[in-house]
Tab-separated table of C-alpha atoms in Angstrom:
chain	number	residue	atom	x	y	z
P	99	MET	CA	12.753	-141.894	-98.881
P	100	ALA	CA	10.409	-139.372	-99.168
P	101	THR	CA	11.656	-136.104	-97.362
P	102	THR	CA	8.778	-133.243	-95.948
P	103	ALA	CA	8.317	-129.281	-96.519
P	104	PRO	CA	9.885	-127.237	-94.008
P	105	VAL	CA	6.917	-125.823	-91.949
P	106	HIS	CA	6.637	-121.997	-91.674
P	107	PRO	CA	7.351	-120.811	-89.031
P	108	VAL	CA	3.686	-118.764	-88.777
P	109	ASP	CA	2.245	-121.794	-89.544
P	110	GLU	CA	4.950	-123.704	-86.428
P	111	VAL	CA	2.451	-125.574	-83.262
P	112	PRO	CA	4.901	-124.812	-80.366
P	113	PRO	CA	4.840	-127.043	-77.365
P	114	VAL	CA	1.364	-126.225	-75.179
P	115	ARG	CA	3.691	-124.444	-72.576
P	116	GLY	CA	4.805	-121.937	-74.830
P	117	LEU	CA	1.051	-122.236	-76.404
P	118	ALA	CA	-0.786	-120.783	-73.243
P	119	ALA	CA	2.319	-118.836	-72.140
P	120	PHE	CA	3.115	-116.265	-75.534
P	121	GLY	CA	-1.084	-116.599	-76.227
P	122	LEU	CA	-1.903	-114.669	-72.440
P	123	GLN	CA	1.307	-112.479	-73.661
P	124	HIS	CA	-0.620	-111.744	-75.807
P	125	VAL	CA	-4.186	-111.459	-74.155
P	126	LEU	CA	-2.604	-109.490	-71.539
P	127	ALA	CA	-1.234	-107.147	-74.727
P	128	MET	CA	-4.259	-106.087	-75.839
P	129	TYR	CA	-6.826	-106.110	-72.745
P	130	ALA	CA	-6.673	-102.429	-71.716
P	131	GLY	CA	-7.569	-101.321	-75.701
P	132	ALA	CA	-10.221	-104.443	-75.715
P	133	VAL	CA	-12.523	-103.238	-73.112
P	134	ALA	CA	-11.920	-99.621	-73.592
P	135	VAL	CA	-14.309	-99.332	-75.683
P	136	PRO	CA	-16.862	-100.795	-74.420
P	137	LEU	CA	-16.138	-98.553	-71.479
P	138	ILE	CA	-16.531	-95.518	-73.247
P	139	VAL	CA	-19.248	-95.829	-75.270
P	140	GLY	CA	-21.322	-97.629	-72.404
P	141	GLY	CA	-20.346	-95.021	-69.720
P	142	ALA	CA	-21.661	-92.011	-72.204
P	143	MET	CA	-24.730	-93.843	-72.533
P	144	LYS	CA	-24.509	-94.118	-68.824
P	145	LEU	CA	-25.303	-97.812	-68.707
P	146	SER	CA	-25.950	-99.073	-65.731
P	147	PRO	CA	-23.120	-101.415	-63.616
P	148	ALA	CA	-24.277	-104.810	-65.394
P	149	ASP	CA	-24.435	-103.518	-68.840
P	150	LEU	CA	-21.633	-102.417	-68.667
P	151	ALA	CA	-20.166	-105.763	-67.193
P	152	TYR	CA	-22.888	-107.252	-70.119
P	153	LEU	CA	-21.009	-105.595	-72.274
P	154	ILE	CA	-17.055	-106.389	-71.295
P	155	THR	CA	-17.781	-109.764	-70.880
P	156	ALA	CA	-19.723	-109.476	-74.610
P	157	ASP	CA	-16.433	-107.788	-75.984
P	158	LEU	CA	-13.890	-110.217	-74.738
P	159	LEU	CA	-16.298	-112.873	-76.450
P	160	VAL	CA	-16.189	-111.689	-79.778
P	161	CYS	CA	-12.640	-110.830	-79.257
P	162	GLY	CA	-12.094	-114.295	-79.493
P	163	VAL	CA	-14.033	-115.381	-81.913
P	164	ALA	CA	-12.838	-112.715	-84.537
P	165	THR	CA	-8.898	-114.000	-83.582
P	166	LEU	CA	-9.950	-117.727	-83.966
P	167	ILE	CA	-11.125	-116.696	-87.810
P	168	GLN	CA	-8.092	-114.476	-88.391
P	169	CYS	CA	-5.715	-117.017	-87.381
P	170	VAL	CA	-6.588	-120.303	-87.953
P	171	GLY	CA	-9.962	-119.014	-90.892
P	172	PHE	CA	-12.136	-121.351	-93.067
P	173	TRP	CA	-12.458	-121.616	-96.697
P	174	ARG	CA	-12.460	-117.127	-97.447
P	175	PHE	CA	-12.030	-116.170	-94.015
P	176	GLY	CA	-9.017	-115.307	-92.306
P	177	VAL	CA	-5.665	-113.896	-92.775
P	178	ARG	CA	-3.965	-117.271	-91.104
P	179	LEU	CA	-1.212	-114.999	-89.696
P	180	PRO	CA	-0.468	-114.086	-85.853
P	181	ILE	CA	-3.251	-111.517	-86.015
P	182	MET	CA	-5.068	-110.311	-83.422
P	183	GLN	CA	-9.031	-108.710	-83.300
P	184	GLY	CA	-10.176	-105.685	-80.676
P	185	CYS	CA	-12.964	-103.414	-80.999
P	186	THR	CA	-11.609	-100.151	-83.517
P	187	PHE	CA	-11.427	-96.963	-81.423
P	188	ALA	CA	-12.533	-95.084	-84.950
P	189	ALA	CA	-16.080	-96.178	-84.982
P	190	VAL	CA	-16.440	-94.738	-80.839
P	191	SER	CA	-17.589	-90.985	-81.372
P	192	PRO	CA	-20.503	-91.633	-84.141
P	193	MET	CA	-21.556	-94.577	-81.830
P	194	VAL	CA	-21.062	-92.360	-78.829
P	195	LEU	CA	-23.086	-90.017	-80.875
P	196	ILE	CA	-26.014	-92.960	-82.456
P	197	GLY	CA	-25.916	-94.016	-79.026
P	198	THR	CA	-26.867	-90.964	-77.376
P	199	THR	CA	-29.009	-89.244	-80.270
P	200	GLY	CA	-32.155	-91.315	-79.542
P	201	GLY	CA	-31.257	-93.949	-81.443
P	202	GLY	CA	-29.711	-96.504	-78.196
P	203	LEU	CA	-27.584	-99.608	-78.471
P	204	PRO	CA	-30.302	-101.263	-81.528
P	205	ALA	CA	-29.340	-98.853	-83.708
P	206	ILE	CA	-25.483	-99.327	-82.720
P	207	TYR	CA	-26.027	-102.326	-83.545
P	208	GLY	CA	-27.722	-102.168	-87.001
P	209	SER	CA	-25.178	-99.025	-88.329
P	210	VAL	CA	-22.613	-102.416	-87.139
P	211	ILE	CA	-24.119	-105.538	-89.201
P	212	VAL	CA	-24.495	-103.570	-91.756
P	213	ALA	CA	-20.639	-102.226	-92.052
P	214	GLY	CA	-20.340	-105.477	-91.474
P	215	LEU	CA	-21.241	-107.057	-94.699
P	216	ALA	CA	-19.991	-103.609	-96.153
P	217	ILE	CA	-16.391	-104.666	-95.377
P	218	MET	CA	-16.857	-108.337	-96.481
P	219	LEU	CA	-18.551	-107.346	-100.009
P	220	LEU	CA	-15.860	-104.399	-100.769
P	221	ALA	CA	-12.516	-107.023	-99.134
P	222	PRO	CA	-11.180	-108.375	-102.717
P	223	VAL	CA	-11.416	-104.453	-104.149
P	224	PHE	CA	-9.062	-103.460	-101.457
P	225	GLY	CA	-7.249	-106.710	-102.090
P	226	ARG	CA	-6.602	-105.804	-105.989
P	227	LEU	CA	-5.117	-102.001	-104.453
P	228	LEU	CA	-1.872	-104.361	-102.466
P	229	ARG	CA	0.129	-102.946	-105.780
P	230	PHE	CA	-0.232	-99.261	-104.228
P	231	PHE	CA	1.462	-99.953	-101.214
P	232	PRO	CA	5.123	-100.378	-102.471
P	233	PRO	CA	8.060	-100.214	-99.580
P	234	LEU	CA	7.697	-96.899	-99.337
P	235	VAL	CA	4.282	-96.746	-98.657
P	236	THR	CA	4.440	-99.520	-96.317
P	237	GLY	CA	6.705	-98.741	-93.779
P	238	THR	CA	5.517	-95.117	-93.997
P	239	VAL	CA	2.150	-96.707	-92.516
P	240	ILE	CA	3.746	-99.326	-89.905
P	241	LEU	CA	5.656	-95.849	-88.541
P	242	ILE	CA	3.207	-94.767	-88.293
P	243	ILE	CA	1.255	-97.106	-86.423
P	244	GLY	CA	4.495	-97.493	-83.687
P	245	VAL	CA	4.546	-93.344	-83.028
P	246	SER	CA	0.109	-93.400	-82.345
P	247	LEU	CA	0.857	-96.237	-80.417
P	248	LEU	CA	3.440	-94.519	-78.411
P	249	PRO	CA	1.021	-92.107	-76.460
P	250	VAL	CA	-1.519	-94.660	-75.187
P	251	ALA	CA	1.506	-96.613	-73.967
P	252	GLY	CA	2.447	-92.843	-72.182
P	253	ASN	CA	-1.162	-92.394	-70.904
P	254	TRP	CA	-0.806	-95.682	-68.956
P	255	ALA	CA	2.655	-95.664	-66.996
P	256	ALA	CA	1.368	-91.764	-66.326
P	257	GLY	CA	-1.914	-94.389	-64.743
P	258	GLY	CA	-4.260	-94.177	-67.158
P	259	VAL	CA	-6.554	-91.463	-68.374
P	260	GLY	CA	-9.158	-90.556	-65.415
P	261	ALA	CA	-6.727	-91.517	-62.805
P	262	LYS	CA	-7.167	-89.263	-59.632
P	263	ASP	CA	-2.402	-89.870	-59.429
P	264	PHE	CA	-2.061	-89.655	-63.297
P	265	GLY	CA	1.809	-88.189	-63.356
P	266	GLU	CA	2.584	-89.871	-59.901
P	267	PRO	CA	6.002	-90.127	-60.430
P	268	LYS	CA	5.624	-93.808	-58.611
P	269	ASN	CA	3.230	-94.147	-61.340
P	270	LEU	CA	5.813	-93.842	-63.832
P	271	ALA	CA	7.895	-95.827	-61.377
P	272	LEU	CA	6.599	-98.503	-61.715
P	273	ALA	CA	6.253	-98.314	-65.470
P	274	GLY	CA	10.351	-97.880	-65.380
P	275	PHE	CA	10.496	-100.620	-63.336
P	276	VAL	CA	8.569	-103.265	-66.009
P	277	LEU	CA	10.197	-101.573	-68.713
P	278	ALA	CA	14.000	-102.203	-67.464
P	279	VAL	CA	12.265	-105.894	-66.603
P	280	VAL	CA	11.494	-106.979	-69.536
P	281	LEU	CA	14.678	-105.847	-71.678
P	282	GLY	CA	16.812	-107.398	-68.551
P	283	VAL	CA	15.044	-110.706	-69.557
P	284	GLN	CA	14.720	-110.244	-72.985
P	285	ARG	CA	18.532	-109.896	-72.984
P	286	PHE	CA	20.233	-112.303	-70.103
P	287	ALA	CA	17.157	-114.804	-69.429
P	288	PRO	CA	17.610	-118.142	-72.049
P	289	PRO	CA	15.279	-118.181	-75.131
P	290	PHE	CA	11.995	-119.527	-73.958
P	291	LEU	CA	12.064	-117.393	-71.040
P	292	SER	CA	12.943	-113.995	-73.687
P	293	ARG	CA	10.042	-114.139	-75.586
P	294	ILE	CA	7.897	-113.882	-72.865
P	295	ALA	CA	10.144	-110.760	-71.580
P	296	VAL	CA	6.612	-108.790	-71.434
P	297	LEU	CA	4.997	-111.205	-70.140
P	298	ILE	CA	7.432	-112.004	-66.817
P	299	GLY	CA	7.687	-107.978	-66.664
P	300	ILE	CA	3.874	-107.499	-65.871
P	301	ALA	CA	4.147	-110.406	-63.807
P	302	VAL	CA	6.995	-109.121	-61.496
P	303	GLY	CA	5.353	-105.385	-62.020
P	304	VAL	CA	1.874	-107.280	-60.616
P	305	VAL	CA	3.878	-108.481	-58.027
P	306	VAL	CA	5.800	-105.514	-56.924
P	307	ALA	CA	2.648	-103.196	-57.782
P	308	VAL	CA	-0.023	-105.652	-55.367
P	309	PRO	CA	1.746	-104.557	-51.804
P	310	PHE	CA	2.712	-100.175	-52.685
P	311	GLY	CA	-1.252	-99.997	-53.379
P	312	PHE	CA	-1.314	-99.617	-56.893
P	313	THR	CA	-4.130	-102.229	-58.172
P	314	ASP	CA	-7.168	-103.944	-56.091
P	315	PHE	CA	-9.149	-107.150	-56.759
P	316	GLY	CA	-12.025	-106.520	-54.161
P	317	GLY	CA	-14.046	-106.401	-58.048
P	318	VAL	CA	-12.581	-110.606	-58.382
P	319	ASP	CA	-14.888	-111.112	-55.408
P	320	ASP	CA	-17.965	-109.839	-56.970
P	321	ALA	CA	-18.137	-110.301	-60.168
P	322	ASP	CA	-19.596	-114.727	-61.692
P	323	TRP	CA	-18.007	-116.834	-62.585
P	324	LEU	CA	-20.408	-117.443	-65.750
P	325	GLY	CA	-21.657	-115.254	-68.753
P	326	ILE	CA	-23.308	-115.576	-71.716
P	327	SER	CA	-23.694	-113.253	-74.050
P	328	THR	CA	-27.225	-113.730	-75.479
P	329	PRO	CA	-28.496	-112.198	-80.235
P	330	PHE	CA	-29.360	-109.068	-79.872
P	331	HIS	CA	-29.333	-108.658	-75.832
P	332	PHE	CA	-29.706	-105.256	-75.651
P	333	GLY	CA	-33.268	-105.339	-78.527
P	334	GLY	CA	-32.948	-105.932	-82.291
P	335	PRO	CA	-31.418	-104.037	-84.388
P	336	ALA	CA	-32.810	-100.601	-85.596
P	337	PHE	CA	-31.316	-99.982	-89.382
P	338	HIS	CA	-30.995	-95.678	-89.422
P	339	ALA	CA	-29.779	-94.218	-92.410
P	340	SER	CA	-27.761	-91.729	-90.977
P	341	ALA	CA	-26.392	-93.991	-88.794
P	342	ILE	CA	-25.503	-96.711	-91.090
P	343	VAL	CA	-23.382	-93.018	-93.135
P	344	SER	CA	-21.404	-93.256	-90.330
P	345	MET	CA	-20.261	-96.958	-89.914
P	346	LEU	CA	-19.813	-96.865	-93.245
P	347	VAL	CA	-17.664	-94.406	-93.380
P	348	VAL	CA	-15.634	-96.248	-90.135
P	349	ALA	CA	-16.213	-99.342	-93.370
P	350	LEU	CA	-13.349	-97.283	-94.784
P	351	VAL	CA	-11.304	-96.230	-92.247
P	352	THR	CA	-10.949	-99.484	-90.707
P	353	MET	CA	-10.135	-101.923	-94.045
P	354	THR	CA	-7.504	-99.196	-94.115
P	355	GLU	CA	-5.479	-99.482	-90.752
P	356	THR	CA	-6.372	-103.490	-91.002
P	357	THR	CA	-4.465	-103.179	-94.768
P	358	GLY	CA	-1.196	-101.349	-92.685
P	359	ASP	CA	-1.252	-103.574	-89.620
P	360	LEU	CA	-1.438	-106.570	-92.667
P	361	ILE	CA	1.670	-105.600	-94.567
P	362	ALA	CA	3.426	-104.791	-90.916
P	363	VAL	CA	2.575	-108.119	-89.034
P	364	GLY	CA	3.237	-109.760	-93.114
P	365	GLU	CA	7.191	-107.637	-93.153
P	366	MET	CA	8.268	-109.472	-89.605
P	367	THR	CA	6.882	-113.216	-89.981
P	368	ASP	CA	8.396	-113.192	-93.568
P	369	ARG	CA	5.433	-114.187	-94.575
P	370	ARG	CA	4.512	-111.870	-97.638
P	371	VAL	CA	0.570	-110.511	-97.749
P	372	GLU	CA	-0.890	-111.006	-101.810
P	373	PRO	CA	-3.732	-109.280	-102.859
P	374	ARG	CA	-6.162	-112.395	-101.971
P	375	THR	CA	-4.553	-113.309	-98.472
P	376	LEU	CA	-5.617	-109.872	-97.824
P	377	ALA	CA	-9.153	-109.930	-99.191
P	378	ASP	CA	-9.864	-112.753	-97.022
P	379	GLY	CA	-8.388	-111.076	-93.826
P	380	LEU	CA	-10.650	-108.117	-94.493
P	381	ARG	CA	-13.238	-110.247	-95.530
P	382	ALA	CA	-12.460	-111.943	-91.558
P	383	ASP	CA	-12.980	-108.807	-90.303
P	384	GLY	CA	-16.146	-108.016	-91.637
P	385	LEU	CA	-17.006	-111.064	-90.546
P	386	SER	CA	-16.573	-110.633	-87.019
P	387	THR	CA	-17.466	-107.165	-87.345
P	388	VAL	CA	-21.375	-108.207	-87.881
P	389	LEU	CA	-21.110	-111.160	-86.000
P	390	GLY	CA	-20.499	-107.758	-83.418
P	391	GLY	CA	-23.880	-106.283	-84.162
P	392	VAL	CA	-25.215	-109.106	-82.918
P	393	PHE	CA	-23.890	-110.445	-80.297
P	394	ASN	CA	-24.186	-106.848	-78.052
P	395	THR	CA	-20.937	-104.668	-79.640
P	396	PHE	CA	-19.029	-103.402	-81.768
P	397	PRO	CA	-17.338	-103.572	-85.172
P	398	TYR	CA	-13.293	-105.558	-84.814
P	399	THR	CA	-10.194	-105.011	-86.583
P	400	ALA	CA	-6.280	-105.742	-86.186
P	401	PHE	CA	-4.918	-104.841	-83.146
P	402	ALA	CA	-2.125	-102.937	-83.583
P	403	GLN	CA	-1.092	-103.281	-80.153
P	404	ASN	CA	0.342	-107.426	-80.667
P	405	VAL	CA	1.453	-106.222	-83.668
P	406	GLY	CA	5.094	-105.164	-81.461
P	407	LEU	CA	4.581	-107.754	-79.753
P	408	VAL	CA	5.510	-110.284	-82.665
P	409	GLY	CA	7.598	-108.235	-83.885
P	410	MET	CA	9.623	-107.949	-80.381
P	411	THR	CA	9.549	-111.867	-79.684
P	412	ARG	CA	10.021	-112.983	-82.787
P	413	VAL	CA	7.504	-115.306	-82.162
P	414	ARG	CA	6.138	-116.068	-85.545
P	415	SER	CA	3.395	-118.947	-85.129
P	416	ARG	CA	-0.641	-118.120	-85.389
P	417	TRP	CA	-1.384	-120.931	-83.156
P	418	VAL	CA	0.540	-118.792	-80.791
P	419	VAL	CA	-2.074	-116.139	-81.062
P	420	ALA	CA	-5.076	-118.414	-82.055
P	421	ALA	CA	-4.342	-119.812	-77.571
P	422	ALA	CA	-5.002	-116.276	-77.314
P	423	GLY	CA	-7.970	-116.649	-78.905
P	424	GLY	CA	-9.668	-119.131	-76.981
P	425	ILE	CA	-8.231	-117.458	-73.786
P	426	LEU	CA	-9.861	-114.673	-74.098
P	427	VAL	CA	-13.276	-116.670	-75.249
P	428	LEU	CA	-13.181	-118.164	-71.968
P	429	LEU	CA	-12.570	-114.273	-70.734
P	430	GLY	CA	-15.942	-113.323	-72.004
P	431	LEU	CA	-17.735	-117.130	-70.674
P	432	LEU	CA	-15.760	-116.580	-67.082
P	433	PRO	CA	-16.418	-113.084	-66.021
P	434	LYS	CA	-14.908	-114.039	-62.770
P	435	LEU	CA	-11.034	-115.070	-64.819
P	436	GLY	CA	-11.766	-111.413	-66.278
P	437	ALA	CA	-11.633	-109.166	-63.367
P	438	VAL	CA	-8.097	-110.850	-61.784
P	439	VAL	CA	-6.935	-109.420	-65.598
P	440	ALA	CA	-8.199	-106.397	-64.986
P	441	ALA	CA	-7.060	-105.750	-62.053
P	442	VAL	CA	-3.527	-105.184	-63.461
P	443	PRO	CA	-2.273	-101.396	-63.251
P	444	ALA	CA	-2.508	-99.294	-65.833
P	445	PRO	CA	1.376	-98.484	-65.483
P	446	VAL	CA	2.536	-101.884	-65.490
P	447	LEU	CA	1.335	-102.595	-68.499
P	448	GLY	CA	2.382	-98.163	-69.825
P	449	GLY	CA	6.640	-100.364	-69.377
P	450	ALA	CA	5.574	-103.060	-71.680
P	451	GLY	CA	4.014	-100.895	-74.098
P	452	LEU	CA	6.406	-99.381	-74.111
P	453	VAL	CA	8.864	-101.278	-75.333
P	454	MET	CA	5.965	-102.861	-78.338
P	455	PHE	CA	5.112	-99.818	-79.370
P	456	GLY	CA	9.013	-98.812	-79.639
P	457	THR	CA	9.783	-101.613	-82.397
P	458	VAL	CA	5.420	-101.996	-83.901
P	459	ALA	CA	8.283	-97.182	-85.476
P	460	ALA	CA	10.982	-99.257	-85.664
P	461	SER	CA	10.598	-102.793	-87.409
P	462	GLY	CA	8.880	-98.791	-90.207
P	463	LEU	CA	12.224	-98.045	-90.088
P	464	ARG	CA	13.388	-101.414	-91.545
P	465	THR	CA	11.136	-101.377	-93.775
P	466	LEU	CA	11.942	-98.081	-95.891
P	467	ALA	CA	15.696	-98.696	-94.643
P	468	GLU	CA	14.807	-100.660	-98.633
P	469	VAL	CA	14.035	-97.132	-100.334
P	470	ASP	CA	16.172	-95.439	-102.576
P	471	PHE	CA	15.567	-92.108	-101.031
P	472	LYS	CA	18.378	-90.517	-103.314
P	473	GLY	CA	17.374	-88.284	-106.471
P	474	ASN	CA	13.675	-88.578	-106.083
P	475	ASP	CA	10.637	-86.892	-103.605
P	476	ASN	CA	10.663	-90.784	-101.275
P	477	LEU	CA	12.055	-88.219	-98.381
P	478	THR	CA	9.137	-85.555	-98.892
P	479	VAL	CA	6.411	-88.647	-98.852
P	480	VAL	CA	7.898	-90.245	-95.884
P	481	ALA	CA	7.652	-86.551	-94.050
P	482	VAL	CA	4.711	-85.495	-94.719
P	483	SER	CA	3.038	-88.352	-94.187
P	484	VAL	CA	4.248	-88.946	-90.570
P	485	ALA	CA	3.227	-85.263	-89.645
P	486	VAL	CA	-0.272	-85.742	-90.829
P	487	GLY	CA	-0.790	-89.097	-89.570
P	488	PHE	CA	0.605	-87.628	-86.396
P	489	LEU	CA	-1.106	-83.981	-86.578
P	490	PRO	CA	-3.822	-85.327	-84.364
P	491	VAL	CA	-2.535	-87.693	-82.067
P	492	GLY	CA	0.256	-84.750	-80.811
P	493	VAL	CA	-2.787	-83.000	-81.147
P	494	PRO	CA	-5.988	-85.154	-80.695
P	495	THR	CA	-8.435	-81.447	-80.942
P	496	VAL	CA	-6.922	-80.431	-84.224
P	497	TYR	CA	-10.669	-81.119	-86.442
P	498	GLU	CA	-13.329	-80.879	-84.073
P	499	LYS	CA	-14.791	-77.781	-85.612
P	500	PHE	CA	-14.681	-79.934	-89.247
P	501	PRO	CA	-17.752	-82.432	-89.641
P	502	ASP	CA	-18.423	-85.741	-88.234
P	503	TRP	CA	-17.586	-87.797	-91.556
P	504	PHE	CA	-14.018	-85.992	-91.706
P	505	GLN	CA	-13.410	-85.995	-88.071
P	506	THR	CA	-13.795	-90.497	-88.603
P	507	VAL	CA	-11.365	-90.539	-91.078
P	508	MET	CA	-8.543	-88.271	-89.601
P	509	ASN	CA	-8.957	-87.940	-86.537
P	510	SER	CA	-7.048	-91.396	-86.750
P	511	GLY	CA	-3.706	-91.048	-87.193
P	512	ILE	CA	-3.366	-94.608	-89.152
P	513	SER	CA	-5.667	-94.036	-91.916
P	514	ALA	CA	-5.041	-90.547	-92.040
P	515	GLY	CA	-0.665	-91.142	-92.855
P	516	CYS	CA	-1.932	-94.550	-94.431
P	517	LEU	CA	-3.834	-91.542	-96.949
P	518	THR	CA	-1.670	-89.304	-96.994
P	519	ALA	CA	1.160	-91.854	-98.400
P	520	ILE	CA	-0.450	-93.280	-100.535
P	521	VAL	CA	-1.855	-89.927	-102.961
P	522	LEU	CA	1.760	-88.193	-102.272
P	523	ASN	CA	3.116	-91.496	-103.596
P	524	LEU	CA	0.640	-92.078	-106.478
P	525	ILE	CA	1.668	-87.909	-107.004
P	526	PHE	CA	5.479	-88.238	-106.388
P	527	ASN	CA	6.378	-91.680	-108.777
P	528	HIS	CA	3.185	-92.035	-111.101
P	529	LEU	CA	3.041	-89.255	-112.444
P	530	PRO	CA	4.596	-88.208	-115.519
P	531	GLY	CA	7.822	-85.962	-114.038
P	532	ARG	CA	9.249	-82.917	-113.989
P	533	PRO	CA	11.407	-82.749	-117.114
P	534	GLY	CA	15.035	-83.324	-116.373
P	535	ALA	CA	14.413	-85.162	-113.119
P	536	GLN	CA	15.696	-88.023	-112.284
P	537	ASP	CA	12.929	-91.317	-111.850
P	538	GLY	CA	15.114	-93.059	-108.824
P	539	ALA	CA	11.244	-93.928	-107.393
P	540	ALA	CA	10.724	-97.294	-106.360
P	541	ASP	CA	8.946	-99.456	-108.908
P	542	PRO	CA	5.238	-98.722	-107.600
P	543	GLY	CA	3.528	-102.044	-108.225
P	544	ALA	CA	6.754	-103.820	-106.743
P	545	PRO	CA	5.249	-105.908	-102.972
P	546	ALA	CA	6.845	-104.915	-99.952
P	547	VAL	CA	10.101	-107.823	-98.911
P	548	SER	CA	11.094	-107.795	-95.219
P	549	ALA	CA	14.714	-106.648	-94.548
């Protein structure tokens, strides 16, 4: 009798009810971050409410398409891991500057298209750099990703940045209640329900929030039923040299961030990322960014928010995230559905975010547990990298006196910490050691393995 090879958990297709529930959970986890970039950029450019709504629906549509490309993949595009895609925050400052100093949206989209093409061309180069990511570096980067996201969850828990009642005890109480529900479901519920603990926590949180006036579904009535993003809605792309240069810097930053996210998910799912698959994932980022420039939105990257959800729920199927991509496409085509999801209060997301983002940081610590810290300088590598990575998170204005290109790189705690970890690992573990020094470093070329 012929035996079939076992299917890796990443390639398993859950039942339809599981796909829908797990997929919706991923959408709710990333929705606020997904729409934040068009809101910030459009708001800075003083776009009309109609244009802002158009940017959001276009963003959701391309988010979904980009996620499908990354998870399902075709030819040499897509890492084929459970990775959600969303607009990168690293591009916000440069895009606001481009959009408000005479270039407008056409100049933004021209630079985004060029950046996407550059990412596709550079993807194989980054793939060959994977050997510079031993467990010492990957564990540090994953830890920094988690720590960098925790302030996002904290702001949500307090009511959302700019909220009039920011920090009110009622907001933190609601966030704490959602956190308690998530933990209770994960600990005491049957296995299937425990895997959608975040979704249940958010649903219960919304039910509790409505009678207390935390949310308003009035925007649902005002939203259209159907909305389709057409190419170059705001005019043909304009190619300005200064805008292109700044966006190319952003491209390098997002490639670094995506590399860290892909390695993190590879470890969580027990499918190690290889140089070729890393290049395929980055190539998908580039294609999605080009589509963003064509369909009136912005650069795309792997969304770290959802990395923690994979680790927390232990649902490793890429088809779950592909289902989430399909939901995002629907939200982009049906603005009324998007308005329903948008009505979820920030404190509800904050309660769920605390455990998800904390899970990412804990996964980094698990990877670092594999590293030998005796008789070497590995502790220094971790300490300095985490410090540099957390600096712009704890002190957001620390680099405001520096040139724009420097801010673009260093204001992202993930890219700053990642670059620091790579450089320090090379200095301490690759350069000739001090006379009589004990070489206790891990093999620099060894791939990271799951604990």
